[in-house]
mmCIF file of C-alpha atoms in Angstrom:
data_model
loop_
_atom_site.group_PDB
_atom_site.id
_atom_site.type_symbol
_atom_site.label_atom_id
_atom_site.label_comp_id
_atom_site.label_asym_id
_atom_site.label_seq_id
_atom_site.Cartn_x
_atom_site.Cartn_y
_atom_site.Cartn_z
ATOM 1 C CA UNK A 7 7.166 31.923 15.293
ATOM 2 C CA UNK A 8 9.807 29.293 14.694
ATOM 3 C CA UNK A 9 7.346 26.463 15.337
ATOM 4 C CA UNK A 10 4.856 27.994 12.896
ATOM 5 C CA UNK A 11 7.558 28.363 10.250
ATOM 6 C CA UNK A 12 8.533 24.702 10.579
ATOM 7 C CA UNK A 13 4.904 23.583 10.358
ATOM 8 C CA UNK A 14 4.330 25.639 7.211
ATOM 9 C CA UNK A 15 7.515 24.303 5.651
ATOM 10 C CA UNK A 16 6.533 20.706 6.395
ATOM 11 C CA UNK A 17 3.074 21.213 4.873
ATOM 12 C CA UNK A 18 4.563 22.652 1.712
ATOM 13 C CA UNK A 19 7.358 20.086 1.409
ATOM 14 C CA UNK A 20 5.081 17.106 2.053
ATOM 15 C CA UNK A 21 2.653 18.356 -0.636
ATOM 16 C CA UNK A 22 5.498 18.554 -3.152
ATOM 17 C CA UNK A 23 6.622 15.016 -2.320
ATOM 18 C CA UNK A 24 3.036 13.759 -2.585
ATOM 19 C CA UNK A 25 2.722 15.154 -6.098
ATOM 20 C CA UNK A 26 5.922 13.372 -7.130
ATOM 21 C CA UNK A 27 4.724 10.119 -5.580
ATOM 22 C CA UNK A 28 1.376 10.481 -7.347
ATOM 23 C CA UNK A 29 3.173 10.878 -10.684
ATOM 24 C CA UNK A 30 5.364 7.848 -9.972
ATOM 25 C CA UNK A 31 2.312 5.805 -9.015
ATOM 26 C CA UNK A 32 0.693 6.675 -12.370
ATOM 27 C CA UNK A 33 3.917 5.831 -14.211
ATOM 28 C CA UNK A 34 4.023 2.480 -12.413
ATOM 29 C CA UNK A 35 0.448 1.728 -13.477
ATOM 30 C CA UNK A 36 1.262 2.644 -17.087
ATOM 31 C CA UNK A 37 4.266 0.307 -17.087
ATOM 32 C CA UNK A 38 2.007 -2.359 -15.601
ATOM 33 C CA UNK A 39 -0.456 -1.971 -18.476
ATOM 34 C CA UNK A 40 2.431 -2.308 -20.939
ATOM 35 C CA UNK A 41 3.795 -5.378 -19.094
ATOM 36 C CA UNK A 42 7.085 -3.488 -18.742
ATOM 37 C CA UNK A 43 8.580 -5.365 -15.785
ATOM 38 C CA UNK A 44 11.884 -3.448 -15.838
ATOM 39 C CA UNK A 45 10.090 -0.092 -15.765
ATOM 40 C CA UNK A 46 7.867 -1.251 -12.904
ATOM 41 C CA UNK A 47 10.814 -2.511 -10.860
ATOM 42 C CA UNK A 48 12.833 0.661 -11.399
ATOM 43 C CA UNK A 49 10.016 2.846 -10.075
ATOM 44 C CA UNK A 50 9.071 0.480 -7.259
ATOM 45 C CA UNK A 51 12.580 -0.265 -5.980
ATOM 46 C CA UNK A 52 14.670 2.739 -7.018
ATOM 47 C CA UNK A 53 12.512 5.867 -7.142
ATOM 48 C CA UNK A 54 9.479 5.471 -4.862
ATOM 49 C CA UNK A 55 11.381 4.407 -1.677
ATOM 50 C CA UNK A 56 13.441 7.631 -1.701
ATOM 51 C CA UNK A 57 10.366 9.823 -1.782
ATOM 52 C CA UNK A 58 8.475 7.615 0.666
ATOM 53 C CA UNK A 59 11.235 8.219 3.203
ATOM 54 C CA UNK A 60 11.126 11.972 2.561
ATOM 55 C CA UNK A 61 7.347 12.055 2.907
ATOM 56 C CA UNK A 62 7.385 10.241 6.241
ATOM 57 C CA UNK A 63 10.085 12.622 7.456
ATOM 58 C CA UNK A 64 8.152 15.737 6.442
ATOM 59 C CA UNK A 65 4.842 14.480 7.848
ATOM 60 C CA UNK A 66 6.224 13.408 11.224
ATOM 61 C CA UNK A 67 4.880 15.393 14.148
ATOM 62 C CA UNK A 68 7.113 18.162 15.422
ATOM 63 C CA UNK A 69 9.513 16.252 17.655
ATOM 64 C CA UNK A 70 12.250 16.664 20.205
ATOM 65 C CA UNK A 71 14.613 17.554 17.373
ATOM 66 C CA UNK A 72 12.831 20.873 16.904
ATOM 67 C CA UNK A 73 15.896 22.867 17.955
ATOM 68 C CA UNK A 74 17.948 21.224 15.222
ATOM 69 C CA UNK A 75 15.731 22.807 12.559
ATOM 70 C CA UNK A 76 17.192 26.294 12.561
ATOM 71 C CA UNK A 77 16.714 28.788 9.714
ATOM 72 C CA UNK A 78 19.786 27.520 7.848
ATOM 73 C CA UNK A 79 18.579 23.914 8.037
ATOM 74 C CA UNK A 80 15.147 24.896 6.769
ATOM 75 C CA UNK A 81 16.723 26.871 3.909
ATOM 76 C CA UNK A 82 18.887 23.870 3.029
ATOM 77 C CA UNK A 83 15.872 21.556 3.013
ATOM 78 C CA UNK A 84 13.877 24.101 1.004
ATOM 79 C CA UNK A 85 16.681 24.054 -1.561
ATOM 80 C CA UNK A 86 16.237 20.293 -1.905
ATOM 81 C CA UNK A 87 12.478 20.714 -2.264
ATOM 82 C CA UNK A 88 12.960 23.440 -4.898
ATOM 83 C CA UNK A 89 15.260 21.133 -6.875
ATOM 84 C CA UNK A 90 12.620 18.398 -6.741
ATOM 85 C CA UNK A 91 10.025 20.885 -8.005
ATOM 86 C CA UNK A 92 12.241 21.942 -10.919
ATOM 87 C CA UNK A 93 13.013 18.382 -11.968
ATOM 88 C CA UNK A 94 9.316 17.460 -11.858
ATOM 89 C CA UNK A 95 8.072 20.751 -13.337
ATOM 90 C CA UNK A 96 5.966 21.616 -10.278
ATOM 91 C CA UNK A 97 4.770 25.206 -9.815
ATOM 92 C CA UNK A 98 4.913 26.869 -6.373
ATOM 93 C CA UNK A 99 1.447 28.461 -6.730
ATOM 94 C CA UNK A 100 -0.013 25.064 -7.603
ATOM 95 C CA UNK A 101 1.434 23.569 -4.412
ATOM 96 C CA UNK A 102 0.153 26.458 -2.278
ATOM 97 C CA UNK A 103 -3.344 25.960 -3.765
ATOM 98 C CA UNK A 104 -3.160 22.219 -3.077
ATOM 99 C CA UNK A 105 -2.082 22.823 0.546
ATOM 100 C CA UNK A 106 -5.092 25.110 0.969
ATOM 101 C CA UNK A 107 -7.443 22.538 -0.592
ATOM 102 C CA UNK A 108 -6.084 19.804 1.683
ATOM 103 C CA UNK A 109 -6.739 21.886 4.780
ATOM 104 C CA UNK A 110 -10.273 22.781 3.674
ATOM 105 C CA UNK A 111 -11.105 19.150 2.888
ATOM 106 C CA UNK A 112 -9.723 17.686 6.121
ATOM 107 C CA UNK A 113 -12.182 15.074 7.377
ATOM 108 C CA UNK A 114 -14.123 14.878 4.108
ATOM 109 C CA UNK A 115 -11.445 14.288 1.483
ATOM 110 C CA UNK A 116 -10.715 11.312 -0.700
ATOM 111 C CA UNK A 117 -7.742 10.500 1.550
ATOM 112 C CA UNK A 118 -9.989 9.667 4.507
ATOM 113 C CA UNK A 119 -12.239 7.569 2.248
ATOM 114 C CA UNK A 120 -9.327 5.541 0.843
ATOM 115 C CA UNK A 121 -7.799 5.085 4.304
ATOM 116 C CA UNK A 122 -11.139 3.714 5.570
ATOM 117 C CA UNK A 123 -11.337 1.461 2.513
ATOM 118 C CA UNK A 124 -7.851 0.077 3.217
ATOM 119 C CA UNK A 125 -8.795 -0.642 6.839
ATOM 120 C CA UNK A 126 -12.047 -2.312 5.783
ATOM 121 C CA UNK A 127 -10.264 -4.470 3.202
ATOM 122 C CA UNK A 128 -7.641 -5.461 5.777
ATOM 123 C CA UNK A 129 -10.364 -6.629 8.194
ATOM 124 C CA UNK A 130 -12.056 -8.592 5.415
ATOM 125 C CA UNK A 131 -8.804 -10.267 4.368
ATOM 126 C CA UNK A 132 -7.865 -11.045 7.982
ATOM 127 C CA UNK A 133 -11.241 -12.743 8.398
ATOM 128 C CA UNK A 134 -10.713 -14.661 5.159
ATOM 129 C CA UNK A 135 -7.209 -15.674 6.238
ATOM 130 C CA UNK A 136 -8.550 -16.974 9.546
ATOM 131 C CA UNK A 137 -11.070 -19.161 7.707
ATOM 132 C CA UNK A 138 -8.408 -20.436 5.311
ATOM 133 C CA UNK A 139 -6.105 -21.377 8.190
ATOM 134 C CA UNK A 140 -8.949 -23.272 9.900
ATOM 135 C CA UNK A 141 -9.547 -25.170 6.656
ATOM 136 C CA UNK A 142 -5.830 -25.891 6.484
ATOM 137 C CA UNK A 143 -5.903 -27.405 9.978
ATOM 138 C CA UNK A 144 -8.802 -29.679 8.973
ATOM 139 C CA UNK A 145 -7.038 -30.812 5.788
ATOM 140 C CA UNK A 146 -3.744 -31.465 7.599
ATOM 141 C CA UNK A 147 -5.607 -33.437 10.253
ATOM 142 C CA UNK A 148 -7.324 -35.525 7.550
ATOM 143 C CA UNK A 149 -4.013 -36.108 5.798
ATOM 144 C CA UNK A 150 -2.371 -37.235 9.036
ATOM 145 C CA UNK A 151 -5.161 -39.707 9.769
ATOM 146 C CA UNK A 152 -5.109 -41.122 6.223
ATOM 147 C CA UNK A 153 -1.319 -41.561 6.338
ATOM 148 C CA UNK A 154 -1.642 -43.431 9.658
ATOM 149 C CA UNK A 155 -4.400 -45.670 8.246
ATOM 150 C CA UNK A 156 -2.302 -46.311 5.135
ATOM 151 C CA UNK A 157 0.629 -47.446 7.277
ATOM 152 C CA UNK A 158 -1.644 -49.810 9.202
ATOM 153 C CA UNK A 159 -3.438 -51.178 6.136
ATOM 154 C CA UNK A 160 -2.494 -54.720 5.198
ATOM 155 C CA UNK A 161 -4.660 -55.500 2.190
ATOM 156 C CA UNK A 162 -3.778 -53.931 -1.170
ATOM 157 C CA UNK A 163 -7.381 -52.807 -1.827
ATOM 158 C CA UNK A 164 -7.423 -50.871 1.437
ATOM 159 C CA UNK A 165 -4.036 -49.335 0.663
ATOM 160 C CA UNK A 166 -5.230 -48.191 -2.771
ATOM 161 C CA UNK A 167 -8.361 -46.674 -1.230
ATOM 162 C CA UNK A 168 -6.331 -44.678 1.287
ATOM 163 C CA UNK A 169 -3.915 -43.578 -1.453
ATOM 164 C CA UNK A 170 -6.823 -42.322 -3.599
ATOM 165 C CA UNK A 171 -8.201 -40.389 -0.635
ATOM 166 C CA UNK A 172 -4.749 -38.911 0.025
ATOM 167 C CA UNK A 173 -4.534 -37.686 -3.575
ATOM 168 C CA UNK A 174 -7.875 -35.875 -3.139
ATOM 169 C CA UNK A 175 -6.855 -34.375 0.225
ATOM 170 C CA UNK A 176 -3.486 -33.210 -1.103
ATOM 171 C CA UNK A 177 -5.176 -31.678 -4.136
ATOM 172 C CA UNK A 178 -7.419 -29.714 -1.779
ATOM 173 C CA UNK A 179 -4.339 -28.649 0.179
ATOM 174 C CA UNK A 180 -2.613 -27.424 -2.985
ATOM 175 C CA UNK A 181 -5.636 -25.309 -3.985
ATOM 176 C CA UNK A 182 -5.976 -23.967 -0.447
ATOM 177 C CA UNK A 183 -2.280 -23.119 -0.287
ATOM 178 C CA UNK A 184 -2.581 -20.972 -3.437
ATOM 179 C CA UNK A 185 -5.570 -19.105 -1.977
ATOM 180 C CA UNK A 186 -3.714 -18.566 1.299
ATOM 181 C CA UNK A 187 -0.615 -17.183 -0.451
ATOM 182 C CA UNK A 188 -2.751 -14.815 -2.542
ATOM 183 C CA UNK A 189 -4.671 -13.673 0.516
ATOM 184 C CA UNK A 190 -1.501 -13.069 2.537
ATOM 185 C CA UNK A 191 0.113 -11.176 -0.330
ATOM 186 C CA UNK A 192 -2.916 -8.873 -0.664
ATOM 187 C CA UNK A 193 -3.078 -8.419 3.119
ATOM 188 C CA UNK A 194 0.615 -7.566 3.410
ATOM 189 C CA UNK A 195 0.302 -5.111 0.517
ATOM 190 C CA UNK A 196 -2.631 -3.287 2.120
ATOM 191 C CA UNK A 197 -0.949 -3.115 5.520
ATOM 192 C CA UNK A 198 2.162 -1.727 3.851
ATOM 193 C CA UNK A 199 0.091 0.889 2.007
ATOM 194 C CA UNK A 200 -1.615 1.927 5.227
ATOM 195 C CA UNK A 201 1.746 2.287 6.953
ATOM 196 C CA UNK A 202 3.292 4.377 4.169
ATOM 197 C CA UNK A 203 0.414 6.919 4.288
ATOM 198 C CA UNK A 204 1.122 8.554 0.930
ATOM 199 C CA UNK A 205 -0.878 5.842 -0.835
ATOM 200 C CA UNK A 206 -4.088 7.395 0.485
ATOM 201 C CA UNK A 207 -2.869 10.934 1.256
ATOM 202 C CA UNK A 208 -2.463 11.560 -2.491
ATOM 203 C CA UNK A 209 -6.269 11.832 -2.572
ATOM 204 C CA UNK A 210 -6.356 14.518 0.125
ATOM 205 C CA UNK A 211 -6.953 17.430 -2.251
ATOM 206 C CA UNK A 212 -10.152 16.106 -3.812
ATOM 207 C CA UNK A 213 -13.514 15.542 -2.180
ATOM 208 C CA UNK A 214 -14.961 12.100 -1.632
ATOM 209 C CA UNK A 215 -17.593 12.798 -4.295
ATOM 210 C CA UNK A 216 -14.918 13.720 -6.837
ATOM 211 C CA UNK A 217 -12.997 10.572 -5.958
ATOM 212 C CA UNK A 218 -16.072 8.417 -6.609
ATOM 213 C CA UNK A 219 -16.434 10.013 -10.058
ATOM 214 C CA UNK A 220 -12.768 9.378 -10.871
ATOM 215 C CA UNK A 221 -12.983 5.722 -9.802
ATOM 216 C CA UNK A 222 -16.269 5.231 -11.697
ATOM 217 C CA UNK A 223 -14.696 6.708 -14.837
ATOM 218 C CA UNK A 224 -11.625 4.481 -14.523
ATOM 219 C CA UNK A 225 -13.798 1.380 -14.071
ATOM 220 C CA UNK A 226 -15.801 2.233 -17.237
ATOM 221 C CA UNK A 227 -12.602 2.557 -19.261
ATOM 222 C CA UNK A 228 -11.305 -0.864 -18.185
#
């Protein structure tokens, strides 16, 4: 009975936290559209991390610390969750309906689709990064050879030729470096999103078909 009570509490609490995180994610996107850097930073660095930590805590599997979650502890935690609901104007019946939807859609929800998309994008970016690093090795090798030839060159014409080639090679390196930084940034962001879970779990109460319609509508409005 106790185990079941804890499981039900965690389902409810995690759904509440997800709704708050979803709202914050939308607020962040709105600030982004307005180019409001301060608003974006406040949500990203001050608000979201607190709820991310709570979500991971509530969605952890029942662990060895099960005995520590007695009735009083659960009541205390439920008080915190209730406060969060009041502040964010979240209705209890709405959360119960969302919990039910999530359970019914398990395996065919938008959450699974977005998680798969993240994993696919990560593989694609890892492949791209590998190619970029191979290109970097080739460019660095070319640069090293040209620098050695420049040092050994005696005639001015030869020196100028090697210098011109070095300018071209270094220009290629600069362009490649930008691509590599962008690729790594996108890759790190996706891996972070996959690790945090809530970034795709927020779509767990809508079907994959509904999610496609939402994304299609958003793309048309851009």
